[in-house]
Amino acid sequence: MSDLPLFLGQFIRRPSEIRSVIPTGRATAREMARHVSPDMQAVAEIGAGTGTVTRSILARGLPPERLDLYELNAAFCDRLRKGFPGAHVHNHPAQEMVNRTGEPFDAVISGVPTLPMPDELQAAIVGAALSVMRPGAPFVQITYGPLPPLSEITRRRFRLSHERSRWIWANLPPARVYVFRQE
Ligand SMILES: C[S@@+](CC[C@H](N)C(=O)[O-])C[C@H]1O[C@@H](n2cnc3c(N)ncnc32)[C@H](O)[C@@H]1O
């Protein structure tokens, strides 16, 4: 089933939440998922959309039972539940993420559009994620802009260092993947 009609339809209804007309391309999804390994005990994906990145995360060999998906959009959550049986789909904002099993997350993979968000909202999302992540675990964030997708204020507040991927030109629009870690 193509994700495109659903994605585009929801973008038209909620452009400020979704921010992109089409789902992430495969090369970018693979670059984001590269930070997941099959031995990880708990991984979260936030802003999972219709599941393009989810597919790449599971292709890394992670059992779906160890994956928590946070997605604001109810129609996308229905698609995620059908497409990824076994994964734990939460129709809640990422800023409400919790430690479901008590096991801290070994990685958080984010498709949430953080770049245009105000600092307070960035801080709510990053703060919630860090509070349920293993110390030093990667917070992986896609972006389409030339600047880091978390503001300097947010990075300083949480003492985040970062690395970034090359530009992925095959993505529409071209994308880059940042990996933030708390120092
Ligand atoms: C650009 S789309 C990316 C979707 C998918 N990851 C992909 O790569 O195709 C951003 C997604 O983040 C979701 N979103 C926005 N703000 C969110 C929040 N605070 N918590 C959880 N999901 C959020 C939107 O509903 C949308 O599905």
mmCIF file of C-alpha atoms and ligand atoms in Angstrom:
data_model
loop_
_atom_site.group_PDB
_atom_site.id
_atom_site.type_symbol
_atom_site.label_atom_id
_atom_site.label_comp_id
_atom_site.label_asym_id
_atom_site.label_seq_id
_atom_site.Cartn_x
_atom_site.Cartn_y
_atom_site.Cartn_z
ATOM 1 C CA MET A 1 0.000 0.000 0.000
ATOM 2 C CA SER A 2 1.479 3.377 -0.990
ATOM 3 C CA ASP A 3 1.905 5.855 1.853
ATOM 4 C CA LEU A 4 1.756 8.852 -0.453
ATOM 5 C CA PRO A 5 -2.035 9.532 -0.675
ATOM 6 C CA LEU A 6 -2.448 9.274 3.122
ATOM 7 C CA PHE A 7 0.637 11.401 3.769
ATOM 8 C CA LEU A 8 -0.362 14.115 1.310
ATOM 9 C CA GLY A 9 -3.970 14.138 2.552
ATOM 10 C CA GLN A 10 -2.857 14.621 6.174
ATOM 11 C CA PHE A 11 -0.313 17.271 5.143
ATOM 12 C CA ILE A 12 -3.127 19.293 3.545
ATOM 13 C CA ARG A 13 -5.114 19.050 6.815
ATOM 14 C CA ARG A 14 -2.221 19.665 9.251
ATOM 15 C CA PRO A 15 0.695 21.314 7.423
ATOM 16 C CA SER A 16 2.279 22.845 10.542
ATOM 17 C CA GLU A 17 2.535 19.442 12.273
ATOM 18 C CA ILE A 18 3.604 17.355 9.296
ATOM 19 C CA ARG A 19 5.805 19.894 7.483
ATOM 20 C CA SER A 20 6.630 17.680 4.519
ATOM 21 C CA VAL A 21 4.527 16.811 1.490
ATOM 22 C CA ILE A 22 6.011 13.338 1.033
ATOM 23 C CA PRO A 23 7.525 10.729 3.377
ATOM 24 C CA THR A 24 11.281 10.469 3.939
ATOM 25 C CA GLY A 25 13.188 8.758 1.121
ATOM 26 C CA ARG A 26 14.786 5.331 1.539
ATOM 27 C CA ALA A 27 18.417 6.502 1.623
ATOM 28 C CA THR A 28 17.681 8.947 4.446
ATOM 29 C CA ALA A 29 15.614 6.384 6.337
ATOM 30 C CA ARG A 30 18.559 3.963 6.143
ATOM 31 C CA GLU A 31 20.975 6.659 7.365
ATOM 32 C CA MET A 32 18.711 7.326 10.380
ATOM 33 C CA ALA A 33 18.277 3.621 11.133
ATOM 34 C CA ARG A 34 22.032 2.983 10.949
ATOM 35 C CA HIS A 35 22.215 3.959 14.640
ATOM 36 C CA VAL A 36 20.010 1.008 15.652
ATOM 37 C CA SER A 37 21.396 -2.483 16.222
ATOM 38 C CA PRO A 38 19.544 -5.786 16.790
ATOM 39 C CA ASP A 39 20.926 -6.203 20.327
ATOM 40 C CA MET A 40 19.333 -2.960 21.573
ATOM 41 C CA GLN A 41 16.709 -3.588 24.255
ATOM 42 C CA ALA A 42 14.511 -0.525 23.659
ATOM 43 C CA VAL A 43 14.309 1.963 20.799
ATOM 44 C CA ALA A 44 11.830 4.806 20.253
ATOM 45 C CA GLU A 45 10.873 6.512 17.044
ATOM 46 C CA ILE A 46 9.078 9.846 17.413
ATOM 47 C CA GLY A 47 7.115 11.457 14.565
ATOM 48 C CA ALA A 48 6.933 8.084 12.825
ATOM 49 C CA GLY A 49 4.417 9.268 10.190
ATOM 50 C CA THR A 50 3.394 6.416 7.887
ATOM 51 C CA GLY A 51 6.440 4.308 8.823
ATOM 52 C CA THR A 52 9.129 4.841 6.206
ATOM 53 C CA VAL A 53 11.864 5.114 8.829
ATOM 54 C CA THR A 54 10.178 2.432 10.969
ATOM 55 C CA ARG A 55 10.635 -0.029 8.095
ATOM 56 C CA SER A 56 14.373 0.727 7.973
ATOM 57 C CA ILE A 57 14.692 0.416 11.770
ATOM 58 C CA LEU A 58 13.126 -3.047 11.715
ATOM 59 C CA ALA A 59 15.243 -4.018 8.695
ATOM 60 C CA ARG A 60 18.242 -3.614 11.026
ATOM 61 C CA GLY A 61 17.006 -6.742 12.835
ATOM 62 C CA LEU A 62 15.451 -5.087 15.889
ATOM 63 C CA PRO A 63 12.497 -7.205 17.139
ATOM 64 C CA PRO A 64 9.303 -5.074 16.754
ATOM 65 C CA GLU A 65 8.367 -5.678 20.419
ATOM 66 C CA ARG A 66 11.348 -3.534 21.411
ATOM 67 C CA LEU A 67 10.196 -0.556 19.340
ATOM 68 C CA ASP A 68 7.947 2.259 20.653
ATOM 69 C CA LEU A 69 6.427 4.634 18.085
ATOM 70 C CA TYR A 70 5.138 8.076 19.109
ATOM 71 C CA GLU A 71 2.986 9.844 16.534
ATOM 72 C CA LEU A 72 0.605 12.794 16.940
ATOM 73 C CA ASN A 73 -1.594 11.977 13.954
ATOM 74 C CA ALA A 74 -4.335 9.374 14.587
ATOM 75 C CA ALA A 75 -4.668 8.340 10.910
ATOM 76 C CA PHE A 76 -0.911 7.684 10.747
ATOM 77 C CA CYS A 77 -1.140 5.646 13.980
ATOM 78 C CA ASP A 78 -3.787 3.402 12.384
ATOM 79 C CA ARG A 79 -1.433 2.812 9.449
ATOM 80 C CA LEU A 80 1.483 2.096 11.811
ATOM 81 C CA ARG A 81 -0.564 -0.434 13.832
ATOM 82 C CA LYS A 82 -1.562 -2.289 10.662
ATOM 83 C CA GLY A 83 1.875 -2.125 9.087
ATOM 84 C CA PHE A 84 4.020 -3.024 12.100
ATOM 85 C CA PRO A 85 2.300 -5.617 14.301
ATOM 86 C CA GLY A 86 4.215 -6.111 17.514
ATOM 87 C CA ALA A 87 5.540 -2.537 17.680
ATOM 88 C CA HIS A 88 4.036 -0.321 20.390
ATOM 89 C CA VAL A 89 2.205 2.587 18.764
ATOM 90 C CA HIS A 90 1.366 5.579 20.966
ATOM 91 C CA ASN A 91 -0.962 8.257 19.626
ATOM 92 C CA HIS A 92 0.706 10.809 21.924
ATOM 93 C CA PRO A 93 3.113 13.680 21.420
ATOM 94 C CA ALA A 94 6.793 12.891 21.813
ATOM 95 C CA GLN A 95 6.966 15.254 24.801
ATOM 96 C CA GLU A 96 4.852 12.684 26.696
ATOM 97 C CA MET A 97 7.110 9.725 26.021
ATOM 98 C CA VAL A 98 7.532 7.286 28.894
ATOM 99 C CA ASN A 99 9.664 4.343 29.814
ATOM 100 C CA ARG A 100 7.123 1.571 29.145
ATOM 101 C CA THR A 101 9.235 -1.388 30.245
ATOM 102 C CA GLY A 102 11.579 0.347 32.682
ATOM 103 C CA GLU A 103 14.361 -0.309 30.176
ATOM 104 C CA PRO A 104 15.925 3.021 29.089
ATOM 105 C CA PHE A 105 15.926 3.672 25.324
ATOM 106 C CA ASP A 106 19.195 2.823 23.581
ATOM 107 C CA ALA A 107 18.327 5.223 20.739
ATOM 108 C CA VAL A 108 15.624 7.740 19.825
ATOM 109 C CA ILE A 109 15.044 8.300 16.112
ATOM 110 C CA SER A 110 13.179 11.507 15.343
ATOM 111 C CA GLY A 111 11.187 12.595 12.307
ATOM 112 C CA VAL A 112 9.480 15.323 14.372
ATOM 113 C CA PRO A 113 10.059 18.639 12.588
ATOM 114 C CA THR A 114 12.088 20.325 15.354
ATOM 115 C CA LEU A 115 13.777 23.022 13.251
ATOM 116 C CA PRO A 116 10.785 25.427 12.990
ATOM 117 C CA MET A 117 9.680 24.778 16.589
ATOM 118 C CA PRO A 118 10.086 27.379 19.344
ATOM 119 C CA ASP A 119 12.816 26.666 21.911
ATOM 120 C CA GLU A 120 10.292 25.714 24.628
ATOM 121 C CA LEU A 121 8.750 22.991 22.459
ATOM 122 C CA GLN A 122 12.160 21.692 21.377
ATOM 123 C CA ALA A 123 13.145 21.580 25.047
ATOM 124 C CA ALA A 124 9.960 19.705 26.016
ATOM 125 C CA ILE A 125 10.636 17.040 23.366
ATOM 126 C CA VAL A 126 14.381 16.691 23.947
ATOM 127 C CA GLY A 127 13.983 16.833 27.740
ATOM 128 C CA ALA A 128 11.324 14.098 27.665
ATOM 129 C CA ALA A 129 13.509 11.933 25.420
ATOM 130 C CA LEU A 130 16.665 12.372 27.496
ATOM 131 C CA SER A 131 14.789 11.500 30.680
ATOM 132 C CA VAL A 132 14.000 8.026 29.292
ATOM 133 C CA MET A 133 17.254 7.383 27.381
ATOM 134 C CA ARG A 134 20.386 5.561 28.413
ATOM 135 C CA PRO A 135 23.143 8.151 29.194
ATOM 136 C CA GLY A 136 25.062 8.975 26.008
ATOM 137 C CA ALA A 137 22.508 7.235 23.735
ATOM 138 C CA PRO A 138 21.975 8.820 20.298
ATOM 139 C CA PHE A 139 19.086 11.197 19.544
ATOM 140 C CA VAL A 140 18.908 10.977 15.750
ATOM 141 C CA GLN A 141 17.170 13.862 13.980
ATOM 142 C CA ILE A 142 16.415 14.424 10.285
ATOM 143 C CA THR A 143 16.548 17.952 8.886
ATOM 144 C CA TYR A 144 16.261 19.722 5.541
ATOM 145 C CA GLY A 145 17.991 22.951 6.523
ATOM 146 C CA PRO A 146 21.628 24.058 6.628
ATOM 147 C CA LEU A 147 21.549 24.668 10.403
ATOM 148 C CA PRO A 148 21.401 22.120 13.241
ATOM 149 C CA PRO A 149 17.753 21.100 13.787
ATOM 150 C CA LEU A 150 17.992 21.945 17.509
ATOM 151 C CA SER A 151 18.681 25.574 18.402
ATOM 152 C CA GLU A 152 21.864 26.644 20.166
ATOM 153 C CA ILE A 153 19.763 27.431 23.250
ATOM 154 C CA THR A 154 18.400 23.863 23.320
ATOM 155 C CA ARG A 155 21.828 22.325 22.684
ATOM 156 C CA ARG A 156 23.422 24.374 25.483
ATOM 157 C CA ARG A 157 20.582 23.737 27.898
ATOM 158 C CA PHE A 158 20.958 19.947 27.582
ATOM 159 C CA ARG A 159 24.755 19.908 26.923
ATOM 160 C CA LEU A 160 24.330 18.222 23.545
ATOM 161 C CA SER A 161 27.219 17.552 21.191
ATOM 162 C CA HIS A 162 26.482 16.505 17.628
ATOM 163 C CA GLU A 163 27.735 14.837 14.458
ATOM 164 C CA ARG A 164 26.009 15.119 11.104
ATOM 165 C CA SER A 165 25.765 13.060 7.929
ATOM 166 C CA ARG A 166 26.624 14.250 4.437
ATOM 167 C CA TRP A 167 23.765 15.833 2.461
ATOM 168 C CA ILE A 168 21.516 13.109 1.058
ATOM 169 C CA TRP A 169 20.681 14.549 -2.346
ATOM 170 C CA ALA A 170 18.431 11.630 -3.325
ATOM 171 C CA ASN A 171 15.904 12.836 -0.717
ATOM 172 C CA LEU A 172 13.169 15.275 -1.700
ATOM 173 C CA PRO A 173 14.039 17.840 -0.423
ATOM 174 C CA PRO A 174 17.733 17.003 0.220
ATOM 175 C CA ALA A 175 18.168 15.976 3.853
ATOM 176 C CA ARG A 176 20.805 15.565 6.496
ATOM 177 C CA VAL A 177 20.842 13.452 9.645
ATOM 178 C CA TYR A 178 22.144 14.818 12.953
ATOM 179 C CA VAL A 179 23.104 12.652 15.913
ATOM 180 C CA PHE A 180 22.930 14.449 19.277
ATOM 181 C CA ARG A 181 24.344 13.049 22.514
ATOM 182 C CA GLN A 182 24.369 14.463 26.015
ATOM 183 C CA GLU A 183 27.936 15.094 27.169
HETATM 184 C C1 LIG B 1 7.872 15.271 8.289
HETATM 185 S S1 LIG B 1 6.764 14.062 8.999
HETATM 186 C C2 LIG B 1 7.892 12.671 9.055
HETATM 187 C C3 LIG B 1 7.166 11.360 9.019
HETATM 188 C C4 LIG B 1 8.026 10.098 8.885
HETATM 189 N N1 LIG B 1 8.993 9.969 9.962
HETATM 190 C C5 LIG B 1 8.764 10.090 7.583
HETATM 191 O O1 LIG B 1 9.984 10.204 7.652
HETATM 192 O O2 LIG B 1 8.163 9.978 6.523
HETATM 193 C C6 LIG B 1 6.689 14.600 10.706
HETATM 194 C C7 LIG B 1 5.792 13.725 11.579
HETATM 195 O O3 LIG B 1 5.939 14.145 12.927
HETATM 196 C C8 LIG B 1 4.650 14.130 13.559
HETATM 197 N N2 LIG B 1 4.741 15.033 14.717
HETATM 198 C C9 LIG B 1 4.829 16.391 14.719
HETATM 199 N N3 LIG B 1 4.972 16.848 15.969
HETATM 200 C C10 LIG B 1 4.984 15.749 16.792
HETATM 201 C C11 LIG B 1 5.121 15.566 18.192
HETATM 202 N N4 LIG B 1 5.261 16.607 19.022
HETATM 203 N N5 LIG B 1 5.110 14.305 18.685
HETATM 204 C C12 LIG B 1 4.956 13.230 17.848
HETATM 205 N N6 LIG B 1 4.804 13.350 16.507
HETATM 206 C C13 LIG B 1 4.837 14.589 15.982
HETATM 207 C C14 LIG B 1 3.695 14.561 12.466
HETATM 208 O O4 LIG B 1 2.368 14.175 12.728
HETATM 209 C C15 LIG B 1 4.309 13.842 11.253
HETATM 210 O O5 LIG B 1 3.780 12.551 11.102
#
